[in-house]
Amino acid sequence: MLCSHCHQYIKVSDISQQRGSGFDAEARCPYCMAWLGRNPVFGKLKLLGFYLSVFTAIYSYFDASMRNIMIPVMIFSLMLLFISHFMDQLVTKEAPEQVDDSDQRQKYR
């Protein structure tokens, strides 16, 4: 994973703190302590697109009279699946507090 706040690569084994579950799960970056998560709407759309495409493929395979309707539905559900997959990225849910270190920086100027 790539942290959207500090842009460091995070191994899944390095994650020690998590909160939430399911689509609302969040993990804390071990480097910058920001809470990272995904948008639950895109996750649900991705799941809907997958199951709708599988259902329409199976239904159109067994019922030849519905193929003219089910194939375009399957194409649009696959498009929904791919678009929601590309839009579903890790985002910063809660950024860490900014520390005022201006006096330290003034010391070294």
Short mmCIF file of C-alpha atoms in Angstrom, two decimals:
data_model
loop_
_atom_site.label_atom_id
_atom_site.label_comp_id
_atom_site.label_asym_id
_atom_site.label_seq_id
_atom_site.Cartn_x
_atom_site.Cartn_y
_atom_site.Cartn_z
CA MET A 1 0.00 0.00 0.00
CA LEU A 2 1.03 3.57 -0.55
CA CYS A 3 0.16 6.14 2.10
CA SER A 4 -1.78 9.04 0.62
CA HIS A 5 -0.47 11.43 3.27
CA CYS A 6 3.29 10.80 3.50
CA HIS A 7 3.68 8.73 0.27
CA GLN A 8 5.60 5.94 2.01
CA TYR A 9 5.16 2.30 1.05
CA ILE A 10 3.43 0.34 3.81
CA LYS A 11 3.65 -3.41 4.21
CA VAL A 12 0.48 -5.06 5.44
CA SER A 13 2.49 -6.74 8.18
CA ASP A 14 3.63 -3.30 9.48
CA ILE A 15 0.07 -2.12 10.18
CA SER A 16 -0.58 -2.40 13.91
CA GLN A 17 -3.68 -0.25 14.45
CA GLN A 18 -7.04 -0.64 12.74
CA ARG A 19 -10.51 0.65 13.40
CA GLY A 20 -13.87 -0.08 11.87
CA SER A 21 -14.84 -3.14 9.91
CA GLY A 22 -16.17 -4.08 6.53
CA PHE A 23 -16.37 -1.26 4.01
CA ASP A 24 -15.59 1.35 6.69
CA ALA A 25 -12.29 -0.22 7.80
CA GLU A 26 -9.39 2.15 8.39
CA ALA A 27 -5.72 1.54 9.13
CA ARG A 28 -3.09 3.80 10.66
CA CYS A 29 0.10 4.53 8.75
CA PRO A 30 3.10 3.50 10.90
CA TYR A 31 5.23 6.36 9.49
CA CYS A 32 3.06 9.48 9.74
CA MET A 33 0.23 8.19 12.02
CA ALA A 34 -2.53 9.22 9.58
CA TRP A 35 -5.71 7.15 9.37
CA LEU A 36 -6.16 5.72 5.88
CA GLY A 37 -9.26 4.18 4.37
CA ARG A 38 -11.25 3.67 1.21
CA ASN A 39 -14.52 5.22 0.11
CA PRO A 40 -17.28 2.74 1.06
CA VAL A 41 -19.51 3.85 -1.84
CA PHE A 42 -16.95 2.73 -4.42
CA GLY A 43 -16.51 -0.59 -2.63
CA LYS A 44 -20.24 -1.22 -2.72
CA LEU A 45 -20.48 -0.21 -6.38
CA LYS A 46 -17.62 -2.56 -7.18
CA LEU A 47 -19.37 -5.42 -5.43
CA LEU A 48 -22.68 -4.61 -7.15
CA GLY A 49 -21.03 -4.52 -10.58
CA PHE A 50 -19.32 -7.85 -10.01
CA TYR A 51 -22.36 -9.75 -8.79
CA LEU A 52 -24.66 -8.19 -11.37
CA SER A 53 -22.32 -9.17 -14.19
CA VAL A 54 -22.00 -12.74 -12.88
CA PHE A 55 -25.76 -13.05 -12.45
CA THR A 56 -26.52 -11.72 -15.94
CA ALA A 57 -23.87 -13.96 -17.52
CA ILE A 58 -25.30 -17.08 -15.90
CA TYR A 59 -28.90 -16.09 -16.61
CA SER A 60 -28.23 -15.30 -20.27
CA TYR A 61 -26.36 -18.60 -20.67
CA PHE A 62 -29.33 -20.67 -19.53
CA ASP A 63 -32.15 -18.55 -21.00
CA ALA A 64 -31.52 -17.87 -24.69
CA SER A 65 -34.59 -15.66 -25.06
CA MET A 66 -33.16 -13.06 -22.62
CA ARG A 67 -29.69 -12.78 -24.21
CA ASN A 68 -30.58 -9.63 -26.16
CA ILE A 69 -31.40 -7.85 -22.89
CA MET A 70 -28.88 -9.44 -20.54
CA ILE A 71 -25.73 -8.94 -22.62
CA PRO A 72 -25.98 -5.10 -22.60
CA VAL A 73 -26.80 -5.21 -18.88
CA MET A 74 -23.72 -7.36 -18.33
CA ILE A 75 -21.56 -4.94 -20.36
CA PHE A 76 -22.76 -1.94 -18.33
CA SER A 77 -22.27 -3.79 -15.05
CA LEU A 78 -18.70 -4.67 -16.08
CA MET A 79 -18.12 -1.02 -16.96
CA LEU A 80 -19.44 -0.08 -13.50
CA LEU A 81 -17.10 -2.63 -11.95
CA PHE A 82 -14.01 -1.34 -13.77
CA ILE A 83 -14.74 2.35 -13.24
CA SER A 84 -15.45 1.90 -9.53
CA HIS A 85 -12.29 -0.22 -9.21
CA PHE A 86 -10.15 2.52 -10.75
CA MET A 87 -11.77 5.22 -8.61
CA ASP A 88 -11.41 3.27 -5.35
CA GLN A 89 -8.10 4.47 -3.92
CA LEU A 90 -6.65 4.77 -0.45
CA VAL A 91 -7.38 8.24 0.98
CA THR A 92 -6.46 10.04 4.18
CA LYS A 93 -9.44 9.93 6.52
CA GLU A 94 -7.83 11.71 9.45
CA ALA A 95 -4.51 13.52 9.14
CA PRO A 96 -2.16 13.77 12.14
CA GLU A 97 -1.89 17.04 14.03
CA GLN A 98 0.60 19.54 12.65
CA VAL A 99 3.32 20.35 15.16
CA ASP A 100 4.49 23.96 15.28
CA ASP A 101 8.26 23.74 15.03
CA SER A 102 8.92 27.22 13.67
CA ASP A 103 11.25 28.07 16.55
CA GLN A 104 13.39 25.01 15.74
CA ARG A 105 13.55 25.98 12.08
CA GLN A 106 14.47 29.59 12.96
CA LYS A 107 17.38 28.33 15.01
CA TYR A 108 19.04 26.75 11.97
CA ARG A 109 18.48 29.58 9.45
#
